[in-house]
Short mmCIF file of C-alpha atoms in Angstrom, two decimals:
data_model
loop_
_atom_site.label_atom_id
_atom_site.label_comp_id
_atom_site.label_asym_id
_atom_site.label_seq_id
_atom_site.Cartn_x
_atom_site.Cartn_y
_atom_site.Cartn_z
CA MET Q 2 0.00 0.00 0.00
CA ASN Q 3 1.58 3.32 -1.02
CA ASP Q 4 1.86 6.29 1.33
CA ARG Q 5 -0.83 8.34 -0.32
CA ARG Q 6 -3.28 5.49 -0.10
CA SER Q 7 -2.53 4.71 3.53
CA GLU Q 8 -2.79 8.40 4.42
CA SER Q 9 -6.15 8.64 2.68
CA LEU Q 10 -7.40 5.52 4.45
CA GLN Q 11 -7.04 7.22 7.81
CA ASP Q 12 -10.48 7.87 9.18
CA PRO Q 13 -10.61 11.36 10.72
CA ARG Q 14 -12.97 10.02 13.34
CA ARG Q 15 -10.21 7.81 14.72
CA GLU Q 16 -8.04 10.82 15.47
CA GLY Q 17 -8.70 13.13 18.38
CA ALA Q 18 -12.13 13.23 19.99
CA PRO Q 19 -15.10 11.61 18.21
CA LEU Q 20 -17.14 13.80 15.84
CA TRP Q 21 -20.40 15.33 17.02
CA ASN Q 22 -23.57 13.29 16.85
CA PRO Q 23 -25.33 14.71 13.73
CA TYR Q 24 -28.71 14.86 15.49
CA VAL Q 25 -27.28 16.85 18.40
CA ALA Q 26 -25.52 19.12 15.88
CA GLY Q 27 -28.84 19.60 14.05
CA VAL Q 28 -30.63 20.66 17.24
CA ALA Q 29 -27.73 23.02 18.06
CA LEU Q 30 -27.97 24.54 14.58
CA GLY Q 31 -31.70 25.06 15.12
CA LEU Q 32 -30.92 26.94 18.35
CA VAL Q 33 -28.37 29.07 16.48
CA LEU Q 34 -31.08 29.88 13.95
CA LEU Q 35 -33.48 30.82 16.75
CA ALA Q 36 -30.82 33.05 18.35
CA SER Q 37 -30.18 34.68 14.97
CA PHE Q 38 -33.87 35.59 14.62
CA VAL Q 39 -34.03 36.90 18.21
CA VAL Q 40 -30.81 38.98 18.09
CA MET Q 41 -30.52 40.03 14.46
CA GLY Q 42 -34.13 39.78 13.33
CA GLN Q 43 -33.17 37.55 10.39
CA GLY Q 44 -32.25 33.95 9.68
CA LEU Q 45 -29.08 32.27 8.47
CA GLY Q 46 -27.64 32.32 4.97
CA ALA Q 47 -24.31 31.47 3.39
CA SER Q 48 -24.20 32.51 -0.25
CA GLY Q 49 -25.31 36.09 0.49
CA GLY Q 50 -22.11 36.76 2.44
CA ILE Q 51 -19.95 35.24 -0.30
CA ALA Q 52 -21.75 37.31 -2.95
CA ARG Q 53 -21.07 40.47 -0.93
CA ILE Q 54 -17.36 39.67 -0.63
CA LEU Q 55 -17.24 38.94 -4.36
CA VAL Q 56 -18.94 42.23 -5.26
CA THR Q 57 -16.53 44.17 -3.03
CA LEU Q 58 -13.52 42.54 -4.71
CA LEU Q 59 -14.82 42.85 -8.27
CA ALA Q 60 -16.39 46.35 -8.16
CA PRO Q 61 -13.07 48.19 -8.63
CA LEU Q 62 -11.85 45.67 -11.26
CA MET Q 63 -14.91 45.45 -13.49
CA PRO Q 64 -17.36 48.23 -12.58
CA GLU Q 65 -19.39 47.96 -15.79
CA ALA Q 66 -20.03 44.23 -15.39
CA ILE Q 67 -21.11 44.69 -11.76
CA ALA Q 68 -23.33 47.69 -12.63
CA SER Q 69 -25.05 45.72 -15.38
CA ASN Q 70 -26.27 43.09 -12.91
CA ALA Q 71 -29.30 44.22 -10.91
CA ASN Q 72 -28.54 41.91 -7.97
CA PHE Q 73 -24.95 43.12 -7.59
CA ARG Q 74 -25.97 46.73 -8.22
CA ASN Q 75 -28.44 46.55 -5.33
CA LEU Q 76 -25.77 45.18 -3.00
CA LEU Q 77 -23.51 48.14 -3.82
CA ALA Q 78 -26.33 50.66 -3.51
CA GLU Q 79 -26.72 49.83 0.20
CA GLY Q 80 -23.27 51.26 0.99
CA ASN Q 81 -20.40 48.98 1.98
CA PRO Q 82 -21.56 45.45 1.05
CA LEU Q 83 -19.21 43.90 3.64
CA LEU Q 84 -20.98 45.54 6.59
CA HIS Q 85 -23.71 42.95 6.65
CA PHE Q 86 -24.78 40.25 9.07
CA LEU Q 87 -24.25 37.45 6.52
CA VAL Q 88 -20.57 38.35 5.97
CA PHE Q 89 -19.85 38.13 9.70
CA LEU Q 90 -21.93 34.97 9.93
CA GLY Q 91 -19.54 33.40 7.40
CA LEU Q 92 -16.59 34.54 9.49
CA GLY Q 93 -18.25 33.02 12.55
CA VAL Q 94 -18.68 29.70 10.72
CA LEU Q 95 -14.91 29.58 10.06
CA LEU Q 96 -14.12 30.48 13.67
CA GLY Q 97 -16.68 27.97 14.94
CA GLY Q 98 -15.02 25.32 12.79
CA TYR Q 99 -11.68 26.23 14.38
CA VAL Q 100 -13.17 25.90 17.87
CA GLY Q 101 -14.67 22.54 16.88
CA ALA Q 102 -11.28 21.36 15.61
CA MET Q 103 -9.68 22.59 18.85
CA THR Q 104 -12.08 20.62 21.03
CA GLY Q 105 -11.61 17.56 18.80
CA GLY Q 106 -7.80 17.82 18.86
CA ARG Q 107 -7.76 17.99 15.05
CA ILE Q 108 -6.03 21.30 14.36
CA ARG Q 109 -4.07 20.81 11.16
CA ILE Q 110 -4.55 21.57 7.49
CA GLN Q 111 -6.07 18.53 5.83
CA LEU Q 112 -8.26 17.57 2.90
CA GLU Q 113 -11.26 15.47 3.84
CA ARG Q 114 -11.66 12.67 1.30
CA GLY Q 115 -12.53 9.00 1.01
CA PRO Q 116 -10.05 6.12 0.69
CA ARG Q 117 -10.26 5.85 -3.11
CA MET Q 118 -10.11 9.53 -3.92
CA GLY Q 119 -6.94 11.42 -4.81
CA ARG Q 120 -6.36 15.03 -3.75
CA ARG Q 121 -6.84 16.51 -7.21
CA GLY Q 122 -10.00 14.56 -7.87
CA ARG Q 123 -11.49 15.61 -4.55
CA ILE Q 124 -10.67 19.29 -5.17
CA ALA Q 125 -12.08 19.06 -8.70
CA TYR Q 126 -15.35 17.53 -7.44
CA ALA Q 127 -15.61 20.14 -4.69
CA LEU Q 128 -15.02 22.98 -7.18
CA ILE Q 129 -17.59 21.65 -9.66
CA GLY Q 130 -20.14 21.16 -6.87
CA GLY Q 131 -19.42 24.62 -5.47
CA LEU Q 132 -19.77 26.29 -8.88
CA VAL Q 133 -23.12 24.61 -9.59
CA MET Q 134 -24.34 25.39 -6.09
CA GLY Q 135 -23.14 29.02 -6.18
CA PHE Q 136 -24.63 29.71 -9.61
CA ALA Q 137 -27.96 28.17 -8.63
CA ALA Q 138 -28.03 30.04 -5.33
CA ARG Q 139 -27.59 33.42 -7.03
CA LEU Q 140 -30.13 32.42 -9.69
CA ALA Q 141 -32.67 31.75 -6.95
CA LEU Q 142 -31.49 34.73 -4.83
CA GLY Q 143 -30.66 32.50 -1.89
CA CYS Q 144 -29.04 29.24 -0.86
CA THR Q 145 -29.92 26.09 1.05
CA SER Q 146 -29.35 27.75 4.42
CA GLY Q 147 -31.58 30.68 3.56
CA GLN Q 148 -34.38 28.69 1.96
CA ALA Q 149 -34.39 25.41 3.92
CA LEU Q 150 -33.21 26.58 7.34
CA SER Q 151 -34.48 30.15 7.65
CA GLY Q 152 -37.53 29.65 5.46
CA GLY Q 153 -38.29 26.24 6.99
CA ALA Q 154 -38.17 27.77 10.45
CA THR Q 155 -40.95 30.15 9.49
CA LEU Q 156 -42.94 27.11 8.27
CA ALA Q 157 -43.01 28.43 4.68
CA ALA Q 158 -44.52 25.68 2.47
CA GLY Q 159 -42.10 26.37 -0.38
CA SER Q 160 -39.13 25.91 1.94
CA TRP Q 161 -40.32 22.48 3.08
CA VAL Q 162 -40.95 21.39 -0.51
CA PHE Q 163 -37.46 22.62 -1.39
CA MET Q 164 -35.93 20.72 1.54
CA MET Q 165 -37.58 17.46 0.48
CA CYS Q 166 -36.32 18.03 -3.06
CA VAL Q 167 -32.82 18.63 -1.74
CA PHE Q 168 -32.85 15.26 0.06
CA ALA Q 169 -34.38 13.49 -2.92
CA GLY Q 170 -31.82 15.04 -5.28
CA GLY Q 171 -28.98 14.27 -2.88
CA TYR Q 172 -29.92 10.59 -2.61
CA ALA Q 173 -30.43 10.35 -6.39
CA VAL Q 174 -27.01 11.79 -7.25
CA ALA Q 175 -25.09 10.17 -4.35
CA TRP Q 176 -24.76 6.86 -6.19
CA PHE Q 177 -22.89 8.50 -9.11
CA VAL Q 178 -20.33 10.24 -6.91
CA ARG Q 179 -20.02 7.51 -4.25
CA ARG Q 180 -16.36 6.88 -5.12
CA GLN Q 181 -15.45 10.09 -3.32
CA TRP Q 182 -16.24 8.60 0.06
CA ILE Q 183 -16.35 4.81 0.01
CA MET K 16 -17.18 73.78 26.59
CA ALA K 17 -18.84 70.37 26.43
CA MET K 18 -22.29 71.86 26.77
CA ASN K 19 -21.52 74.22 23.90
CA GLU K 20 -20.64 71.26 21.74
CA ILE K 21 -23.92 69.53 22.60
CA GLU K 22 -25.89 72.72 21.98
CA ILE K 23 -24.21 73.24 18.60
CA LEU K 24 -24.90 69.65 17.55
CA LYS K 25 -28.52 69.88 18.71
CA ALA K 26 -29.00 73.03 16.71
CA THR K 27 -27.36 71.56 13.64
CA PRO K 28 -28.59 67.97 13.27
CA HIS K 29 -26.85 67.57 9.92
CA LEU K 30 -23.50 68.11 11.69
CA ALA K 31 -24.32 65.43 14.26
CA ARG K 32 -24.67 62.92 11.44
CA GLU K 33 -21.24 63.77 10.01
CA HIS K 34 -18.48 61.21 10.23
CA TRP K 35 -15.37 63.27 10.74
CA TRP K 36 -13.00 60.41 11.42
CA GLY K 37 -12.06 57.72 8.92
CA TRP K 38 -9.42 55.00 9.24
CA GLU K 39 -6.65 57.15 10.69
CA ILE K 40 -8.02 57.62 14.22
CA PRO K 41 -8.91 53.93 14.90
CA VAL K 42 -5.50 52.88 13.57
CA TYR K 43 -3.79 55.42 15.83
CA LEU K 44 -5.84 54.33 18.86
CA PHE K 45 -4.98 50.68 18.15
CA LEU K 46 -1.25 51.25 17.63
CA GLY K 47 -1.09 53.68 20.58
CA GLY K 48 -2.69 51.04 22.83
CA LEU K 49 -0.37 48.39 21.41
CA ALA K 50 2.71 50.53 22.15
CA ALA K 51 1.40 51.26 25.65
CA GLY K 52 0.89 47.54 26.26
CA ILE K 53 4.40 46.66 25.07
CA MET K 54 5.90 49.37 27.33
CA ILE K 55 3.99 48.07 30.34
CA LEU K 56 4.68 44.35 29.72
CA THR K 57 8.42 44.75 29.06
CA SER K 58 8.79 47.02 32.13
CA VAL K 59 6.77 44.82 34.46
CA ARG K 60 8.98 41.87 33.52
CA VAL K 61 12.08 43.85 34.59
CA LEU K 62 10.44 45.05 37.81
CA ARG K 63 9.21 41.59 38.83
CA ASP K 64 12.43 39.81 38.14
CA PRO K 65 15.32 42.30 37.81
CA GLU K 66 18.00 39.62 37.91
CA GLY K 67 16.05 37.16 35.76
CA GLU K 68 17.34 35.98 32.44
CA ARG K 69 15.46 37.42 29.46
CA SER K 70 15.77 36.06 25.95
CA GLU K 71 17.40 38.23 23.30
CA THR K 72 14.08 38.44 21.45
CA PHE K 73 12.24 39.65 24.57
CA ARG K 74 14.85 42.35 25.15
CA LEU K 75 14.59 43.54 21.54
CA LEU K 76 10.78 43.70 21.80
CA SER K 77 11.18 46.91 23.86
CA TRP K 78 12.02 48.61 20.56
CA LEU K 79 8.67 47.63 19.09
CA ALA K 80 6.89 50.22 21.25
CA PRO K 81 8.42 53.36 19.69
CA LEU K 82 8.22 51.78 16.22
CA VAL K 83 4.52 50.93 16.52
CA LEU K 84 3.72 54.29 18.15
CA SER K 85 5.49 56.19 15.35
CA ILE K 86 3.35 54.47 12.71
CA GLY K 87 0.27 55.29 14.80
CA MET K 88 1.31 58.92 15.18
CA PHE K 89 1.84 59.17 11.44
CA ALA K 90 -1.77 58.00 10.96
CA LEU K 91 -2.89 60.61 13.52
CA TRP K 92 -0.92 63.31 11.71
CA LEU K 93 -2.57 62.32 8.41
CA ASP K 94 -5.95 62.98 10.02
CA LEU K 95 -5.07 66.56 10.97
CA GLU K 96 -6.62 69.36 8.96
CA ARG K 97 -3.68 71.72 9.54
CA ARG K 98 -0.80 69.27 9.65
CA TRP K 99 1.98 71.81 9.91
CA ASP K 100 0.57 73.43 13.04
CA VAL K 101 1.56 70.45 15.20
CA PRO K 102 4.37 72.38 17.03
CA ARG K 103 1.67 74.69 18.45
CA PHE K 104 0.55 71.80 20.69
CA TYR K 105 3.83 72.20 22.52
CA LEU K 106 3.62 75.93 23.12
CA ALA K 107 1.06 75.48 25.89
CA PHE K 108 -0.27 72.95 28.39
CA ARG K 109 -3.97 73.03 29.12
CA PRO K 110 -4.78 70.64 31.99
CA LYS K 111 -8.50 70.55 31.06
CA ALA K 112 -7.90 69.59 27.43
CA PRO K 113 -7.43 65.87 26.63
CA MET K 114 -5.70 66.78 23.36
CA SER K 115 -3.11 68.79 25.27
CA TRP K 116 -2.51 65.89 27.69
CA GLY K 117 -2.17 63.52 24.75
CA ALA K 118 0.35 65.70 22.94
CA TRP K 119 2.59 65.93 26.02
CA ILE K 120 2.25 62.23 26.92
CA LEU K 121 3.27 61.28 23.38
CA LEU K 122 6.30 63.54 23.72
CA ALA K 123 7.26 61.98 27.09
CA VAL K 124 7.06 58.44 25.70
CA TYR K 125 10.01 58.65 23.31
CA PRO K 126 12.95 59.57 25.58
CA LEU K 127 11.79 57.18 28.30
CA VAL K 128 11.18 54.19 26.05
CA ALA K 129 14.40 54.86 24.11
CA LEU K 130 16.51 54.89 27.29
CA PHE K 131 14.81 51.76 28.62
CA ALA K 132 15.19 49.93 25.30
CA LEU K 133 18.85 51.00 24.99
CA GLY K 134 19.53 49.48 28.40
CA GLU K 135 17.92 46.25 27.20
CA LEU K 136 20.44 45.82 24.38
CA ARG K 137 23.09 43.28 25.31
CA GLY K 138 25.99 41.47 23.65
CA ARG K 139 26.39 41.95 19.94
CA TRP K 140 23.58 44.51 19.81
CA ARG K 141 25.30 46.78 22.32
CA ASP K 142 28.67 46.30 20.63
CA ARG K 143 27.24 47.72 17.42
CA LEU K 144 26.29 51.01 19.07
CA ALA K 145 28.31 54.19 18.64
CA PRO K 146 30.56 54.81 21.68
CA ARG K 147 28.37 57.57 23.11
CA LEU K 148 25.20 55.51 22.76
CA ARG K 149 27.00 52.53 24.30
CA ALA K 150 27.85 54.68 27.31
CA VAL K 151 24.15 55.66 27.61
CA ALA K 152 23.15 52.00 27.29
CA ASP K 153 25.64 51.04 30.05
CA TRP K 154 24.20 53.77 32.26
CA ALA K 155 20.59 52.70 31.56
CA ASP K 156 21.48 49.06 32.31
CA ALA K 157 22.72 49.78 35.84
CA PRO K 158 20.24 48.06 38.24
CA ALA K 159 19.08 51.17 40.12
CA ILE K 160 18.62 53.23 36.94
CA LYS K 161 16.98 50.34 35.10
CA ARG K 162 14.39 49.98 37.86
CA ARG K 163 13.57 53.70 37.71
CA LEU K 164 13.34 53.64 33.94
CA ALA K 165 11.06 50.60 34.08
CA TRP K 166 8.78 52.36 36.58
CA GLY K 167 8.69 55.47 34.38
CA ASN K 168 8.11 53.39 31.27
CA ALA K 169 5.24 51.48 32.88
CA ALA K 170 3.68 54.70 34.23
CA VAL K 171 3.84 56.57 30.92
CA GLY K 172 2.64 53.43 29.10
CA THR K 173 -0.37 53.27 31.45
CA LEU K 174 -1.13 56.96 30.84
CA LEU K 175 -0.85 56.46 27.09
CA GLY K 176 -3.13 53.39 27.16
CA ILE K 177 -5.79 55.13 29.25
CA TYR K 178 -5.49 58.32 27.22
CA THR K 179 -6.49 56.56 23.99
CA GLY K 180 -9.86 55.82 25.62
CA VAL K 181 -10.18 59.19 27.36
CA LEU K 182 -9.71 60.91 24.00
CA LEU K 183 -13.05 59.42 22.91
CA SER K 184 -14.90 59.71 26.23
CA ALA K 185 -14.04 63.43 26.41
CA MET K 186 -16.34 63.99 23.41
CA SER K 187 -19.55 64.31 25.39
CA ALA K 188 -21.47 65.15 22.22
CA ARG K 189 -21.28 61.46 21.29
CA PRO K 190 -23.34 59.44 23.79
CA LEU K 191 -21.76 56.09 22.87
CA TRP K 192 -18.33 57.36 23.96
CA SER K 193 -19.61 59.18 27.02
CA SER K 194 -18.35 56.49 29.39
CA ALA K 195 -15.59 56.40 31.99
CA VAL K 196 -15.07 52.71 31.18
CA LEU K 197 -13.43 53.49 27.81
CA GLY K 198 -10.05 54.43 29.36
CA PRO K 199 -9.56 51.19 31.33
CA LEU K 200 -11.12 49.18 28.48
CA PHE K 201 -8.62 50.49 25.93
CA LEU K 202 -5.74 50.09 28.39
CA THR K 203 -6.65 46.44 29.02
CA SER K 204 -7.20 45.80 25.33
CA GLY K 205 -3.82 47.43 24.60
CA GLY K 206 -2.19 45.06 27.09
CA SER K 207 -3.81 41.96 25.61
CA THR K 208 -2.98 42.94 22.00
CA ALA K 209 0.61 43.67 23.08
CA ALA K 210 0.92 40.23 24.68
CA ALA K 211 -0.53 38.70 21.49
CA LEU K 212 1.95 40.58 19.28
CA MET K 213 4.85 39.47 21.49
CA LEU K 214 3.66 35.87 21.23
CA LEU K 215 4.17 36.07 17.47
CA PHE K 216 7.93 36.44 18.04
CA ARG K 217 10.31 33.69 19.08
CA VAL K 218 10.46 34.28 22.81
CA ASP K 219 11.56 31.33 24.92
CA GLU K 220 9.09 28.78 26.26
CA ARG K 221 8.95 30.23 29.79
CA GLU K 222 8.28 33.71 28.44
CA ARG K 223 5.67 32.28 26.08
CA ARG K 224 3.81 30.65 28.95
CA GLY K 225 4.01 33.85 30.99
CA LEU K 226 2.65 35.98 28.15
CA SER K 227 -0.17 33.49 27.45
CA LYS K 228 -1.18 33.47 31.10
CA LEU K 229 -1.13 37.25 31.24
CA ASP K 230 -3.11 37.48 28.02
CA LEU K 231 -5.74 35.17 29.47
CA GLY K 232 -6.14 37.41 32.52
CA LEU K 233 -6.28 40.58 30.42
CA ILE K 234 -8.91 39.12 28.08
CA CYS K 235 -11.05 38.20 31.12
CA MET K 236 -10.71 41.78 32.38
CA GLU K 237 -11.61 43.10 28.95
CA VAL K 238 -14.77 40.97 28.90
CA ALA K 239 -15.76 42.33 32.32
CA LEU K 240 -15.09 45.93 31.25
CA LEU K 241 -17.07 45.49 28.02
CA GLY K 242 -19.94 44.13 30.13
CA LEU K 243 -19.74 47.24 32.34
CA PHE K 244 -19.61 49.47 29.26
CA PHE K 245 -22.87 48.00 27.94
CA LEU K 246 -24.48 47.92 31.38
CA ASN K 247 -23.67 51.60 31.77
CA LEU K 248 -25.19 52.41 28.38
CA MET K 249 -28.29 50.28 28.67
CA THR K 250 -29.21 51.51 32.15
CA GLY K 251 -28.64 55.15 31.20
CA SER K 252 -30.85 57.75 29.56
CA ASP K 253 -32.92 57.13 26.47
CA THR K 254 -30.10 58.61 24.39
CA SER K 255 -27.52 56.25 25.95
CA GLN K 256 -29.78 53.28 25.29
CA ARG K 257 -30.20 54.33 21.66
CA ALA K 258 -26.41 54.64 21.35
CA GLY K 259 -25.90 51.19 22.91
CA GLY K 260 -28.58 49.83 20.61
CA LEU K 261 -26.28 50.56 17.65
CA LEU K 262 -24.13 47.65 18.90
CA LEU K 263 -26.92 45.58 20.45
CA GLY K 264 -29.30 44.83 17.60
CA GLY K 265 -28.43 47.86 15.46
CA PRO K 266 -26.28 48.16 12.32
CA TYR K 267 -22.95 47.52 14.09
CA THR K 268 -24.05 44.38 15.96
CA ALA K 269 -22.79 41.73 13.52
CA SER K 270 -19.37 43.31 13.03
CA PHE K 271 -18.91 44.02 16.75
CA PHE K 272 -19.93 40.60 17.99
CA GLY K 273 -18.29 38.75 15.09
CA LEU K 274 -14.90 40.46 15.13
CA VAL K 275 -14.56 41.73 18.71
CA VAL K 276 -16.63 39.56 21.07
CA PHE K 277 -16.49 36.20 19.32
CA GLY K 278 -13.32 36.41 17.19
CA GLY K 279 -11.22 38.69 19.38
CA LEU K 280 -12.22 37.58 22.88
CA ALA K 281 -14.26 34.35 23.16
CA VAL K 282 -12.30 32.11 20.76
CA PRO K 283 -8.84 33.25 22.00
CA LEU K 284 -10.00 32.89 25.60
CA PHE K 285 -11.20 29.36 24.97
CA GLY K 286 -8.09 28.44 22.95
CA GLU K 287 -5.55 29.89 25.36
CA ALA K 288 -7.30 28.29 28.32
CA ARG K 289 -6.95 24.94 26.53
CA GLU K 290 -3.29 25.61 25.78
CA MET K 291 -2.76 26.33 29.49
CA ARG K 292 -4.07 22.83 30.19
CA GLY K 293 -1.49 21.36 27.83
CA HIS K 294 -3.45 21.10 24.57
CA ASN K 295 -1.55 22.15 21.50
CA GLY K 296 -2.88 24.89 19.30
CA SER K 297 -1.69 27.11 16.49
CA ARG K 298 1.13 29.43 17.56
CA TRP K 299 0.04 32.33 15.40
CA PHE K 300 -3.71 31.98 14.85
CA LEU K 301 -5.02 32.97 18.30
CA PRO K 302 -2.63 35.96 18.70
CA LEU K 303 -3.67 37.12 15.23
CA LEU K 304 -7.35 36.91 16.21
CA ILE K 305 -6.65 39.01 19.32
CA LEU K 306 -4.88 41.66 17.23
CA ILE K 307 -7.72 41.78 14.69
CA GLY K 308 -10.22 42.00 17.56
CA GLY K 309 -8.30 44.89 19.17
CA LEU K 310 -8.26 46.88 15.93
CA ALA K 311 -11.94 46.08 15.27
CA LEU K 312 -12.92 47.23 18.79
CA ARG K 313 -11.55 50.71 18.14
CA TRP K 314 -12.66 50.86 14.52
CA ILE K 315 -16.26 49.93 15.29
CA LEU K 316 -16.49 52.11 18.41
CA VAL K 317 -15.17 55.11 16.45
CA ALA K 318 -17.63 54.49 13.60
CA ALA K 319 -20.63 53.68 15.81
CA GLY K 320 -19.83 56.56 18.16
CA GLN K 321 -20.03 59.01 15.29
CA ALA K 322 -23.38 57.51 14.32
CA SER K 323 -24.69 58.18 17.84
CA SER K 324 -25.94 61.63 18.73
CA TRP K 325 -28.21 63.46 21.13
CA ASN K 326 -30.74 63.89 18.37
CA ALA K 327 -33.25 61.17 17.68
CA LEU K 328 -31.53 58.64 15.43
#
């Protein structure tokens, strides 16, 4: 067995403390969502913060392209796009991840991947998935966190339909990309 | 004087909405606090353990204070409308004017910190000095003189650290800043950012542990002072509560809690407490978070303070 293979066969759960129980993590995420509504008056979202960072970076480089897009134009019209709850929420996610890694004794730079997946392949899959997800999120003016979590919490029918479709789509596609993880 | 300012701002609401200060003042407040913290920490080490062995890096860190302060003062100078009138500050001393105090404190810092830092140069560093400077360094390194210099350095550092907060709280026209807690808060924050900056250098393991422990204590104090700051605002007049609301639910909430409370205080506190118990962590990540948090504290308070006024928001 070569080094790369043996390294990739290491299960992250065997190092440091065990990972969180997903059901406990789900309840905790729900409480974070509740706190977000109570303190900030709005729910969670991920792609909004990324879009704001992107607009801030691209506005000086390609002002015409940004101005021609109504969505980006609106973000700039509000003033500094970075001074928004969603940007700091994204920062908090990164810091929360660091705290989680600290408590789990897993602080090091690593690429999470399955035993049969090389580094490049994993990065390529992640990039393709991210591009599709990001494009779709901007197309729909929101992402899974905004629609499923924040919308679902307000019991919006459309959000629940969307969430079921997400699970159905996830299960349907999982078989084709299973080599990443098993 | 203060009442006049309030009256003027009440009569001219458009002026009360003006943001006079941009990036220069928060950067100066941050670097001034950082320099003050370095002066205090390096001096306290000498006073606590005069005969103790200090690493070469730790001794050289004394020079960081004037360097950092000079960059901060340059930012302050950039903010001035009439930049070439600076010498006029030194033609008078007005005990009731915070600006006058600040100008003289900043002037007192340089000779003191330079003498103290010269005395801290040893070995090859001292050998490189010109003969006259070497003689000054020898004089400043004598135990009795060194102790006095360390006391002076720590005292002026404390004044400088408190002054950065008093500069804001003296502006009674801005209700968010109208708090006596700002001085101690900025002094404590200056100390914790200084300890964080020093941790980024290669001090020896014993010094590292000492700085981490100190940082932990200072962050705890900072949390308590921030709590007092908000308590003071939220139990005050309607105007004070509106000003506090800018950070508690208002437009500055996410940035303040994200960068200062969570990123700059809670995560480093948790991480350093774990390191104290023997868990390994990143050597640069937590100190960097503390530094970012310290800068964000001043930046956001300066911005939010200017958004607060005695007029209805």
